[in-house]
Coordinates of C-alpha atoms and ligand atoms in Angstrom, one line a residue:
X1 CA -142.9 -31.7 -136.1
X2 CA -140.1 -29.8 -134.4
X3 CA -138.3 -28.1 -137.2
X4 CA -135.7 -26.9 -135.0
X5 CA -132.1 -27.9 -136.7
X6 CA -130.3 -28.7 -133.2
X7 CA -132.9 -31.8 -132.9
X8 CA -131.2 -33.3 -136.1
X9 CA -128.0 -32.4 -135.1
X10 CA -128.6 -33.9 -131.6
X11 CA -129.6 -37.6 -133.2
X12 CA -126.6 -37.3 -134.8
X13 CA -124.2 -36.6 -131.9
X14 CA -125.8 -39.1 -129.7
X15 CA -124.8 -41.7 -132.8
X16 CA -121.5 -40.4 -133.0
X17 CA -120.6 -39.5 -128.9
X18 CA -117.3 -41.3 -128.8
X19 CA -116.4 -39.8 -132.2
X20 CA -114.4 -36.6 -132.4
X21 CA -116.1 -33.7 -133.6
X22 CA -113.4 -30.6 -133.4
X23 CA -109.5 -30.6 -132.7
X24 CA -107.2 -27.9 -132.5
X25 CA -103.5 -27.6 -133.3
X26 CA -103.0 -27.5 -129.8
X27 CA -104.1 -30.6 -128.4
X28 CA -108.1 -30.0 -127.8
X29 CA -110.2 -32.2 -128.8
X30 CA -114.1 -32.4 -128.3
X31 CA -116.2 -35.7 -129.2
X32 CA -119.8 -35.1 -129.6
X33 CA -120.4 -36.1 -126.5
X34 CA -118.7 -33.0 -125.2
X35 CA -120.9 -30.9 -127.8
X36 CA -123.8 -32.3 -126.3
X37 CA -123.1 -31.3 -122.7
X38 CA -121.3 -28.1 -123.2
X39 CA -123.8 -26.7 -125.9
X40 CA -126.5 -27.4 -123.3
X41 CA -124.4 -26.0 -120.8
X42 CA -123.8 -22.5 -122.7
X43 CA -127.8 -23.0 -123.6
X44 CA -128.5 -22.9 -119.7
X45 CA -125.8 -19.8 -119.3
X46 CA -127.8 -17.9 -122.3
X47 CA -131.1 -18.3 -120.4
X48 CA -129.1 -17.1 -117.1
X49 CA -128.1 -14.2 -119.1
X50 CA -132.0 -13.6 -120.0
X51 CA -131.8 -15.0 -123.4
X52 CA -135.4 -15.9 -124.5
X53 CA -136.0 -18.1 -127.7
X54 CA -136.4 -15.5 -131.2
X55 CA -133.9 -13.5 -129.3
X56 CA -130.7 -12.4 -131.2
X57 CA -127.1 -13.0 -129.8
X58 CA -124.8 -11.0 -131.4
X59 CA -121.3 -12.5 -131.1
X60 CA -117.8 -11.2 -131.4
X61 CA -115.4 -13.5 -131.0
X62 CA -112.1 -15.3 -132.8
X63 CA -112.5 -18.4 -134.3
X64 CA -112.5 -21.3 -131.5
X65 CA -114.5 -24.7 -131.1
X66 CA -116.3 -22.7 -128.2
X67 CA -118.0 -20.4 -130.4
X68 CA -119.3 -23.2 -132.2
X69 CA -120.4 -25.0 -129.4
X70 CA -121.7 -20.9 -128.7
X71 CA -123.4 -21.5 -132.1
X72 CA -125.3 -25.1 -131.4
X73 CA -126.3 -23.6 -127.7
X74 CA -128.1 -20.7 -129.9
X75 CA -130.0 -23.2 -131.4
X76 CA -131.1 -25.2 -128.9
X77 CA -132.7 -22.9 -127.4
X78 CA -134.1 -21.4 -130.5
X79 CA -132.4 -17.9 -130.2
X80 CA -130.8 -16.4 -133.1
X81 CA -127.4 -16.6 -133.9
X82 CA -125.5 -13.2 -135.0
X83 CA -121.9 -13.9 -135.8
X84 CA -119.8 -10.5 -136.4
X85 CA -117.1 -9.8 -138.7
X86 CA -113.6 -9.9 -136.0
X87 CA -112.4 -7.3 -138.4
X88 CA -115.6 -4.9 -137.3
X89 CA -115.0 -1.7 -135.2
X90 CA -116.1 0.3 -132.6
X91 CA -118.3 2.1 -135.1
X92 CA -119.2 -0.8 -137.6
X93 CA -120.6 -2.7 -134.0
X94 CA -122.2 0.1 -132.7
X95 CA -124.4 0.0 -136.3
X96 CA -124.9 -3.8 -135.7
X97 CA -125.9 -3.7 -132.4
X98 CA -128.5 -0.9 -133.0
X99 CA -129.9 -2.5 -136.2
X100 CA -130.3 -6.2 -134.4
X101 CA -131.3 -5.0 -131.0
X102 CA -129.5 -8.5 -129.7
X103 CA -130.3 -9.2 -126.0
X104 CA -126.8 -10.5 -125.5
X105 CA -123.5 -9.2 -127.4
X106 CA -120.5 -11.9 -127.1
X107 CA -117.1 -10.1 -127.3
X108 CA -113.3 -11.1 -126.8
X109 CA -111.8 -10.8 -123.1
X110 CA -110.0 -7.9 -124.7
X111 CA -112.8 -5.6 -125.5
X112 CA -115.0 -6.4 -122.7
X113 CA -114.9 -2.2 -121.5
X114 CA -115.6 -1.3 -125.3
X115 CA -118.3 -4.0 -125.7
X116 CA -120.0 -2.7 -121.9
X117 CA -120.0 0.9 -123.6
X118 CA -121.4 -0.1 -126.7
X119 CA -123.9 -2.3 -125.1
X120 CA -125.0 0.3 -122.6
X121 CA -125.0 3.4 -125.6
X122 CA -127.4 1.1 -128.1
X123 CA -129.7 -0.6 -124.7
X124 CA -128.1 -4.3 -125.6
X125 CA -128.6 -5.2 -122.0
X126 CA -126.3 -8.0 -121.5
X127 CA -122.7 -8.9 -122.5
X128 CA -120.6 -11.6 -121.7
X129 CA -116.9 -12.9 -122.9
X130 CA -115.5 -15.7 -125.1
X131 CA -112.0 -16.6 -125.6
X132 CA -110.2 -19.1 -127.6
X133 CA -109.3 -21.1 -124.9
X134 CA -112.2 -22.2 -123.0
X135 CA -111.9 -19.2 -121.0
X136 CA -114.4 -15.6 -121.0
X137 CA -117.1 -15.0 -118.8
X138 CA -119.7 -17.3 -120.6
X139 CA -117.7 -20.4 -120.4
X140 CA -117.5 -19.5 -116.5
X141 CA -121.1 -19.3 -116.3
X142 CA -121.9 -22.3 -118.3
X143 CA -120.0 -24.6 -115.8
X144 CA -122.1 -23.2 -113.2
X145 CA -126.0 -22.9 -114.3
X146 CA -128.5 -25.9 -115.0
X147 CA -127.9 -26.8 -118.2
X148 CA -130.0 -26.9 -120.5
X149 CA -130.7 -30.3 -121.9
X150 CA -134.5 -29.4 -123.9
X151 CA -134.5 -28.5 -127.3
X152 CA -136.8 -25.8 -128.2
X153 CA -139.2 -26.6 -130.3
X154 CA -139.6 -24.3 -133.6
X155 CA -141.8 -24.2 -136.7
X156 CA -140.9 -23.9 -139.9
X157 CA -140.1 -20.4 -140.6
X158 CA -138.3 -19.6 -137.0
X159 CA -134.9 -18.1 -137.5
X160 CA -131.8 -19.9 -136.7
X161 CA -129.5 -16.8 -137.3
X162 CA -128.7 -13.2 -139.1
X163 CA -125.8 -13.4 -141.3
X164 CA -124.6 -10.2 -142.7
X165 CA -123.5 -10.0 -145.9
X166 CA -119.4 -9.7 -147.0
X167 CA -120.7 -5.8 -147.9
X168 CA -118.6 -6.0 -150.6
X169 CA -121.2 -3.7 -152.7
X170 CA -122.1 -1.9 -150.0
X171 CA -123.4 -1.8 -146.5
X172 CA -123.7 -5.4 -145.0
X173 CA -127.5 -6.4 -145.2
X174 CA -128.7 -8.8 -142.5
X175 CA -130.0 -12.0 -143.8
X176 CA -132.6 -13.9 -141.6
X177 CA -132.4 -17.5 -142.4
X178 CA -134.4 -20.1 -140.9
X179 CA -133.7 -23.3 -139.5
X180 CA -135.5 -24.9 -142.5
X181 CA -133.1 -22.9 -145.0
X182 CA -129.9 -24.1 -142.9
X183 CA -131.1 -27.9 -142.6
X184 CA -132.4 -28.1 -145.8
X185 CA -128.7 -26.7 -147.6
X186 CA -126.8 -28.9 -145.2
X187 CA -128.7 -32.5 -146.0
X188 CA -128.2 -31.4 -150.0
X189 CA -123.8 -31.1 -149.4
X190 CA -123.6 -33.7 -147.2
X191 CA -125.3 -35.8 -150.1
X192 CA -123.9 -34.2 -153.6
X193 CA -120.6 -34.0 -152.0
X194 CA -120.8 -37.8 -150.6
X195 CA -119.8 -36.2 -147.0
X196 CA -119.4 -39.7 -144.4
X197 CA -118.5 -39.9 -140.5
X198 CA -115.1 -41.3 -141.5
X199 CA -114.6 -37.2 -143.3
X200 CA -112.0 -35.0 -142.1
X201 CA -112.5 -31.8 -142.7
X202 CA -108.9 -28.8 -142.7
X203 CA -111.0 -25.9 -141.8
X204 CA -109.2 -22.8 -142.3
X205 CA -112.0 -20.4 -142.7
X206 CA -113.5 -17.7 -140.5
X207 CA -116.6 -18.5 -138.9
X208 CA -118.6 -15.8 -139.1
X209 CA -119.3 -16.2 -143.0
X210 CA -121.5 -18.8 -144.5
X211 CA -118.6 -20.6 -146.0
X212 CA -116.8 -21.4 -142.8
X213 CA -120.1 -21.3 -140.6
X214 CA -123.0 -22.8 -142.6
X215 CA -121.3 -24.8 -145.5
X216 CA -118.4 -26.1 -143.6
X217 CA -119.8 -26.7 -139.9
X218 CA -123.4 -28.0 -140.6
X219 CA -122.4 -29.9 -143.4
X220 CA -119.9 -31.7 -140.5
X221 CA -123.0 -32.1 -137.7
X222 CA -124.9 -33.2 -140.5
X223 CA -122.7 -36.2 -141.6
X224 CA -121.0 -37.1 -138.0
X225 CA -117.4 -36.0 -139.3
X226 CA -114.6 -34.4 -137.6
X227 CA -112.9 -31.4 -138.7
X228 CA -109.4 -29.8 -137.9
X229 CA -110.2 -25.6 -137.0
X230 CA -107.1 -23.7 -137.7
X231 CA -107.3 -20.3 -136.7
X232 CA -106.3 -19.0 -140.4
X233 CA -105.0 -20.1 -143.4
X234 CA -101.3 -20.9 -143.1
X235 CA -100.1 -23.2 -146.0
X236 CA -97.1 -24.7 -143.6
X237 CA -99.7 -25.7 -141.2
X238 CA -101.7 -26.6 -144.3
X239 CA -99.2 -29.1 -145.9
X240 CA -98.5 -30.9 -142.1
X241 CA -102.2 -31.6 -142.2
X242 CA -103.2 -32.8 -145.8
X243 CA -102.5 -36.1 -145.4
X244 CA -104.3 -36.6 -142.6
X245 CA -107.3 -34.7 -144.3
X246 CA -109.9 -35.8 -146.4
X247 CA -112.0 -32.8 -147.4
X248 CA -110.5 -28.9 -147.4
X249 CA -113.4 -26.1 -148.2
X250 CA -110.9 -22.7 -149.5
X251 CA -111.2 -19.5 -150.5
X252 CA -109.8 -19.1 -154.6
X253 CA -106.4 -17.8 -152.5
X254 CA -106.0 -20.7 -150.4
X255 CA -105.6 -22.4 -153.8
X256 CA -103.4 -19.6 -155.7
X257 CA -100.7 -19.7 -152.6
X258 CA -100.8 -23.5 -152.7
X259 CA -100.4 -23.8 -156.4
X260 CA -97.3 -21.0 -156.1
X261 CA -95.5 -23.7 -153.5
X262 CA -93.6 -26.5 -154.7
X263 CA -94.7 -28.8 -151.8
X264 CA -97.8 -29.5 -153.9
X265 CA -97.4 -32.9 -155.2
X266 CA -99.5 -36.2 -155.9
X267 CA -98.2 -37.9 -152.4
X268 CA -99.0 -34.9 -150.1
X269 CA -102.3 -35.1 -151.5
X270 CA -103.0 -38.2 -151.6
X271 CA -105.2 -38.4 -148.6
X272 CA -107.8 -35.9 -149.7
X273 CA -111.3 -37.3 -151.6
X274 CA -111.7 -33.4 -152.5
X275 CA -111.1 -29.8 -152.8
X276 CA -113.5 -27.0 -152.6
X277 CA -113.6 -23.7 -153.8
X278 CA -115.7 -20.7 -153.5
X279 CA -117.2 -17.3 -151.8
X280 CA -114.8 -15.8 -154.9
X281 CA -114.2 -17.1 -158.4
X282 CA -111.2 -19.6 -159.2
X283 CA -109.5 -18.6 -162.3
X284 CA -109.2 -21.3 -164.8
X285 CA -105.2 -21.5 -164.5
X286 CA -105.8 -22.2 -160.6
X287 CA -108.0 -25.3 -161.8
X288 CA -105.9 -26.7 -164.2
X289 CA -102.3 -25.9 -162.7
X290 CA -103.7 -27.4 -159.0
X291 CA -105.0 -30.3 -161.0
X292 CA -101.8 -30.7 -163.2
X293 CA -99.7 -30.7 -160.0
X294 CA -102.5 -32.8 -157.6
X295 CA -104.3 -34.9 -160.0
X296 CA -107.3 -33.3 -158.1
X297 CA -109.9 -31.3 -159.9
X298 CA -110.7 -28.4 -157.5
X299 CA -115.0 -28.8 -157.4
X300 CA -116.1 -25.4 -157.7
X301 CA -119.3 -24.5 -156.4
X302 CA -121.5 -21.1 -156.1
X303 CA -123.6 -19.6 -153.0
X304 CA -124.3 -16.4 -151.2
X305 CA -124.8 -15.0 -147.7
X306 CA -128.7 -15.6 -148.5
X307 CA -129.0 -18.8 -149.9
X308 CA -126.3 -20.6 -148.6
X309 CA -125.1 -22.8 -152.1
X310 CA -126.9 -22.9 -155.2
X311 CA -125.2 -24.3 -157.8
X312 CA -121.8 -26.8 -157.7
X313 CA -119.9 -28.7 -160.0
X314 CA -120.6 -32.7 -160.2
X315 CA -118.7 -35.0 -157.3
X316 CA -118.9 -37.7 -160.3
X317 CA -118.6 -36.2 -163.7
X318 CA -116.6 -33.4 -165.2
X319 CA -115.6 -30.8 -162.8
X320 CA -115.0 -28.0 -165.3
X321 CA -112.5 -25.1 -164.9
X322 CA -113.9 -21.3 -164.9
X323 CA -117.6 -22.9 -164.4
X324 CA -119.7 -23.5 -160.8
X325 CA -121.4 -26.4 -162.0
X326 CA -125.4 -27.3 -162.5
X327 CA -128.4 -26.3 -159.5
X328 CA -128.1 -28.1 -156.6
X329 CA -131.2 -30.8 -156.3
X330 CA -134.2 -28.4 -155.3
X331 CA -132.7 -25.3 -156.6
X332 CA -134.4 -23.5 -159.5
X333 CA -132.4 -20.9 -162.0
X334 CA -133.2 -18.9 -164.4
X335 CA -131.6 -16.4 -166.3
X336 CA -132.9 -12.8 -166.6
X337 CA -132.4 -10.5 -169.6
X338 CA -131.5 -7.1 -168.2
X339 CA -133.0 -4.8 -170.3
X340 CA -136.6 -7.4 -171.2
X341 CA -136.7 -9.1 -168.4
X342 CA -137.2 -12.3 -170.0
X343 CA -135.2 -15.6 -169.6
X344 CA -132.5 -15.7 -172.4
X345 CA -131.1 -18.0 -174.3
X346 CA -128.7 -20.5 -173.6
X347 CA -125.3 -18.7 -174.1
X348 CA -126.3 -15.4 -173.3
X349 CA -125.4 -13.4 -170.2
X350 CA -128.2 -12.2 -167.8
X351 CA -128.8 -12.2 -163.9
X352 CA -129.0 -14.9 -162.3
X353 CA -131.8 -15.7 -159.8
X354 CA -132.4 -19.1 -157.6
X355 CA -134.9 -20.1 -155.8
X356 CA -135.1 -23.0 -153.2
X357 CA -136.0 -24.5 -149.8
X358 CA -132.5 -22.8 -149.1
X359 CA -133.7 -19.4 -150.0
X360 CA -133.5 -16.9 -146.9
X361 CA -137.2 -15.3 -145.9
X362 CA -135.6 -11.7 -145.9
X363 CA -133.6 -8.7 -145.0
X364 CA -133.8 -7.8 -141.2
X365 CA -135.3 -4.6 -140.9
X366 CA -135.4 -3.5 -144.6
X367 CA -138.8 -4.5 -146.0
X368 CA -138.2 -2.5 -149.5
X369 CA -135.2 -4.2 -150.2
X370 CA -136.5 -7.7 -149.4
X371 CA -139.1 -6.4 -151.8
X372 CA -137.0 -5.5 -154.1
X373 CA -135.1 -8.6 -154.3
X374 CA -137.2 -11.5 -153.4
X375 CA -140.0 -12.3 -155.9
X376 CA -143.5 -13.1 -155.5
X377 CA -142.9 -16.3 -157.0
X378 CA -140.1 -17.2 -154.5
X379 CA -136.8 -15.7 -156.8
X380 CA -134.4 -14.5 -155.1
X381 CA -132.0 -12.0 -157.7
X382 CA -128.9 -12.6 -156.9
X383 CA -127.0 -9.5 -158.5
X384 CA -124.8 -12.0 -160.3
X385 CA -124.3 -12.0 -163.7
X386 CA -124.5 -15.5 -165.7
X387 CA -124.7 -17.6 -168.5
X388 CA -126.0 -21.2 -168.8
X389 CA -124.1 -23.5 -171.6
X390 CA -124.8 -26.0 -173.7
X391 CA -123.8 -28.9 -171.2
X392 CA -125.7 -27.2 -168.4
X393 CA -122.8 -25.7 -166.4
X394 CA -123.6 -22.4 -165.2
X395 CA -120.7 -19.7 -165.6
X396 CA -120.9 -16.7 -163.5
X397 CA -119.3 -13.8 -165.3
X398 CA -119.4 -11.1 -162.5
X399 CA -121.8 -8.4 -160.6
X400 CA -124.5 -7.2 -161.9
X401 CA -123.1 -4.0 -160.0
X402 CA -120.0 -3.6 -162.2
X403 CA -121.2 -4.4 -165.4
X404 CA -119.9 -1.6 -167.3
X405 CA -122.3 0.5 -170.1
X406 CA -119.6 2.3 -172.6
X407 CA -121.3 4.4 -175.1
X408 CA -124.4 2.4 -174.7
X409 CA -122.2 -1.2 -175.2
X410 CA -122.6 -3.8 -172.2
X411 CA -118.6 -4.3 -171.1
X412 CA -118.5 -8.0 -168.8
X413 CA -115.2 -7.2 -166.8
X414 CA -114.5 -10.7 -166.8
X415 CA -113.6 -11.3 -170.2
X416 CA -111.2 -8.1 -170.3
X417 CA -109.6 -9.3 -167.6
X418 CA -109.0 -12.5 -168.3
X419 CA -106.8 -11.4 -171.2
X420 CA -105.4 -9.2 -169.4
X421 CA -104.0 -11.7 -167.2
X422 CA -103.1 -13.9 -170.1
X423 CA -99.7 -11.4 -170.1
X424 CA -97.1 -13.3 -167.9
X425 CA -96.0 -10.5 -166.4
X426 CA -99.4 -9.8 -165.0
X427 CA -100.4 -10.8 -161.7
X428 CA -104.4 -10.1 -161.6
X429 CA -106.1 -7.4 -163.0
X430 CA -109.3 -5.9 -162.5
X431 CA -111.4 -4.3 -164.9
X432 CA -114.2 -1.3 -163.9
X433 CA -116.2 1.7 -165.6
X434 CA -115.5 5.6 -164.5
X435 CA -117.7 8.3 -165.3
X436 CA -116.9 9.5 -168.3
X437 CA -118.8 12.6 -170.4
X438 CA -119.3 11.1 -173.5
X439 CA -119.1 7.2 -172.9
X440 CA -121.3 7.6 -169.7
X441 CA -118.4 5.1 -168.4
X442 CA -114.9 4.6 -169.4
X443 CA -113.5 1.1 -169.0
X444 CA -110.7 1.1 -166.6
X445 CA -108.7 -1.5 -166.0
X446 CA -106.3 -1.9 -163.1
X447 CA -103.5 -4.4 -163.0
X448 CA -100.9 -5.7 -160.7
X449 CA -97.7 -6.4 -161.5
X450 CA -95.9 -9.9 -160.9
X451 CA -92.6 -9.2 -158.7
X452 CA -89.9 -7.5 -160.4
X453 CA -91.9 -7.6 -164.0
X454 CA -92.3 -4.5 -166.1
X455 CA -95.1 -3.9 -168.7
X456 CA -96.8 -0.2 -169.6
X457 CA -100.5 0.6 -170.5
X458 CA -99.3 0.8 -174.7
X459 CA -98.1 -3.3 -173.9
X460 CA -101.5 -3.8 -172.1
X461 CA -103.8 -2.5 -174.7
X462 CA -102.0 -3.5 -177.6
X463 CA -102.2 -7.1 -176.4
X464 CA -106.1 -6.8 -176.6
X465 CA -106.1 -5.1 -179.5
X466 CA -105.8 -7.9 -181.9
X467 CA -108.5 -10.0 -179.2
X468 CA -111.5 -7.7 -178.2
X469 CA -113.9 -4.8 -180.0
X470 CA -113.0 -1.7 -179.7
X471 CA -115.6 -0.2 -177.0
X472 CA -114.4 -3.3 -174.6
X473 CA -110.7 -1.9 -174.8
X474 CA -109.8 0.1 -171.6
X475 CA -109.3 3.5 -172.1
X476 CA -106.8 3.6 -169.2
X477 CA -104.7 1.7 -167.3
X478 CA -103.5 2.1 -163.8
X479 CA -100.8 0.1 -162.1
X480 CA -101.1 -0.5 -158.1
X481 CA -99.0 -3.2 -155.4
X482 CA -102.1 -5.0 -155.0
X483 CA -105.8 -5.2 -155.4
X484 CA -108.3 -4.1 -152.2
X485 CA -110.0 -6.8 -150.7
X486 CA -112.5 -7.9 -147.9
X487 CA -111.6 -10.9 -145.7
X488 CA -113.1 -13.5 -147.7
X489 CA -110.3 -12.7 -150.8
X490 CA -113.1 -11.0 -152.2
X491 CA -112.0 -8.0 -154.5
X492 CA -113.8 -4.5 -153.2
X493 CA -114.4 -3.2 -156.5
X494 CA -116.4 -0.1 -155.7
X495 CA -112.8 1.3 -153.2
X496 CA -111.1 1.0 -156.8
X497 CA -114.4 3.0 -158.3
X498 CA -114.0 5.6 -155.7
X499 CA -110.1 5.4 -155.8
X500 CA -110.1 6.6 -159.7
X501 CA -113.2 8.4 -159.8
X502 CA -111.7 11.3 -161.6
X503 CA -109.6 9.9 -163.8
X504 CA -112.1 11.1 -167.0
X505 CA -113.5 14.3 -165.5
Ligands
ATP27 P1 -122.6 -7.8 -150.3 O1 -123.8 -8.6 -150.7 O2 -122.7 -7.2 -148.9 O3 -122.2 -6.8 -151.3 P2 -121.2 -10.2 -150.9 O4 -122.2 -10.4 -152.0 O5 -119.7 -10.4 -151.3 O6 -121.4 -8.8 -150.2 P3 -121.5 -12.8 -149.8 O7 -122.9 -13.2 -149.5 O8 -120.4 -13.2 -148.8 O9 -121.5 -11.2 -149.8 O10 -121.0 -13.3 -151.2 C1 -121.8 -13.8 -152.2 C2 -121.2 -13.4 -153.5 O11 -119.9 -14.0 -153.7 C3 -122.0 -13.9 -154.7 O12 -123.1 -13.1 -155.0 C4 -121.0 -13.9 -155.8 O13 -120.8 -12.6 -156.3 C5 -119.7 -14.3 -155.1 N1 -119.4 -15.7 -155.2 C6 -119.6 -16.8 -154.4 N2 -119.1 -17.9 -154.9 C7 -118.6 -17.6 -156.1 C8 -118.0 -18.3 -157.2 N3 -117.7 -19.6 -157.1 N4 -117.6 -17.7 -158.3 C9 -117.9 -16.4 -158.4 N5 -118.4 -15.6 -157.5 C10 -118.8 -16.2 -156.4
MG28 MG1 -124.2 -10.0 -152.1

């Protein structure tokens, strides 16, 4: 059996030819026929270009349906996919590009001269350019090579690509996932989320993040649907395109701006079977004011760079606010007890782990760590903090990472902020430990303002006062303009750690 994902992707484009796969804003629009050929087109320009199958292709590039078709071409040939962060620099690429050892690195027509220097400094021997409008050196090539029309065929535990984590705790880790991992995630959506060919998916995500990539794309090649790419989010562009929409996968901000905007109604969404949220959590007033002003219950679901999706709320059933839902079919949780290292109780807070035939095989080029993280027994530890309740649903109450130990005392940030943020004049807050001499940390919370509201730190720590013990009380408060984050909305907790450092010193 060829375990390579293209081949189940390719029965499924032949099905669908005449259907449309990708449009644009502008006026492009690819069937799957198109897919077809120009995937094995780019598939014979990446063999030109002396890409062999287990090699990596580093790519570079803003979002288009090219770097998709990029993407399928990839797999095809059974060469690994290595999408890259637009946001990255000089320096951040140069780290990449030495760590993966691609044989081809995919840049924009813009930083060709950067991406030949880098190439030629860390031995990458080949680059080539995509643009977002069918233009860049590869798409030359590919009109002028055989294409490529075989499909390479793969065993079970070949890679289909290196996705790096957000690095949101740190330095980005590669994750090697294998065509398995990727087909096996994508047949479980397409089902639990009742994905059809007559789906429309708005997709306003980047695509070099498992959310926009993995969850959104292969869920779409799986099914036979079409899908709408927008280069970002944009909620005018947003609110022209809902009701011709069915499906639209968002990041919790997507949702926050489109619940601030009074063109949210029942009519304009009217259209849409469903909403989906994650890559962040989706505060329970985002649930239930989106569903007071849609009639839509966001579906909230959970996943990581490694995995892919875990855990989701129901399609049929009770699609509760502040929870992610139960295991996806063929995912195993438990819950780990940090100090025993036992499973705890229902209620109880631990870290979570998962294990599936989503599960990634390991880090790329870190051995301890992969170690470290993924069990004998085929656990993977997320990092994640969670608690299981009493209907099932799984609640994940933050990192593992910025748990905070105060005088010996386990401080979830989570539930300090969230009263925090019960304050109207509050905007968001976010709650972390400093070193401190006697407490060992000092809980800190930082809070953002709502335009043109006042409040001071006696107002904030009154308020919990009366709600929380006194060890879970922040000690300080700091006001800032806004909270840092990465691209995926994601707050970077550990810049506010190194930002306040001091503060108890
Ligand atoms: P790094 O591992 O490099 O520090 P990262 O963990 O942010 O970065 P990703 O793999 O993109 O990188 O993100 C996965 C993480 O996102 C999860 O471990 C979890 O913390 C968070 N996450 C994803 N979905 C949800 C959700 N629905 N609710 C809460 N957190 C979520
Ligand atoms: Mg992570």
């Amino acid at each position: 059996m060829n375990h390579n994902l293209f081949e189940t992707f390719a029965a499924k484009m032949r099905e669908r030819a005449d259907a449309n796969f990708i449009t644009t804003r502008e006026g492009r629009y690819y069937t799957y026929k198109d897919a077809l050929r120009i995937s094995a087109e780019l598939a014979g320009a990446l063999t030109d270009l002396g890409v062999t199958q287990g090699a990596r292709v580093a790519v570079q590039v803003d979002k288009s349906p090219e770097a998709i078709l990029l993407y399928l071409a990839c797999l095809r040939i059974g060469s690994v996919y290595l999408p890259l962060n637009t946001g990255y620099t000089g320096d951040e690429i140069r780290y990449f590009l030495n760590d993966a050892e691609p044989a081809l690195f995919v840049c924009q027509p813009k930083l060709e001269d950067e991406a030949q220097a880098l190439a030629a400094e860390t031995g990458c021997p080949a680059v080539a350019t995509l643009g977002t409008a069918d233009d860049g050196s590869l798409m030359e090539k590919s009109r002028h090579v055989t294409p490529c029309e075989e499909i390479a065929t793969l065993g079970e535990n070949d890679l289909a690509a290196i996705l790096y984590t957000s690095g949101t705790t740190g330095r980005s880790k590669g994750a090697m996932l294998t065509h398995s991992n990727l087909a096996s995630n994508a047949e479980t959506l397409m089902k639990v989320w009742h994905f059809s060919a007559n789906d429309r998916l708005i997709h306003a995500l980047p695509i070099f993040h498992t959310h926009g990539l993995f969850v959104a794309c292969n869920v779409i090649l799986m099914s036979g649907a079409s899908m709408l790419f927008l280069p970002r989010f944009d909620a005018d562009v947003i609110f022209s395109e809902l009701p011709k929409g069915s499906v639209l996968m968002g990041v919790p901000t997507f949702y926050t701006r489109l619940v601030q905007d009074e063109r949210l109604t029942p009519e304009v969404t009217a259209h849409m079977r469903l909403f989906i949220s994650g890559s962040a959590p989706l505060t329970s007033e985002t649930h239930e004011a989106f569903a007071a002003k849609t009639g839509h219950a966001i579906l909230e679901r959970y996943g990581m760079t490694e995995t892919n999706m875990n855990i989701s709320n129901p399609y049929q059933g009770e699609r509760r606010a502040g929870t992610v839902g139960m295991p996806l079919p063929g995912v195993d949780i438990r819950i780990i007890d940090r100090e025993s290292g036992t499973e705890v109780a229902e209620g109880d807070i631990g870290i979570l782990q998962v294990r599936g035939p989503n599960v990634f095989i390991g880090y790329w080029r870190m051995p301890e760590k992969t170690r470290e993280e993924l069990l004998d027994d085929g656990f993977f530890i997320t990092g994640d903090l969670a608690m299981r309740d009493a209907q099932g649903y799984v609640h994940i109450v933050g990192r593992d990472k910025d748990l905070v130990i105060s005088g010996g005392y386990n401080v979830y940030p989570k539930e300090v902020e969230q009263i925090i943020d019960e304050l109207e004049q509050v905007e968001e807050s976010a709650v972390i430990g400093l070193p401190h001499p006697d407490l060992g940390e000092g809980v800190t919370a930082v809070v953002v303002l709502k335009q043109d509201s006042h409040v001071d730190e006696a107002a904030i720590i009154g308020h919990l006062q009366q709600r929380l013990a006194k060890y879970k009380q922040p000690k300080q408060v700091f006001f800032v303009e806004e909270l840092p984050r990465n691209t995926m909305g994601k707050v970077q907790k550990n810049e506010l750690r190194k930002r306040f450092a001091d503060t108890y010193r």
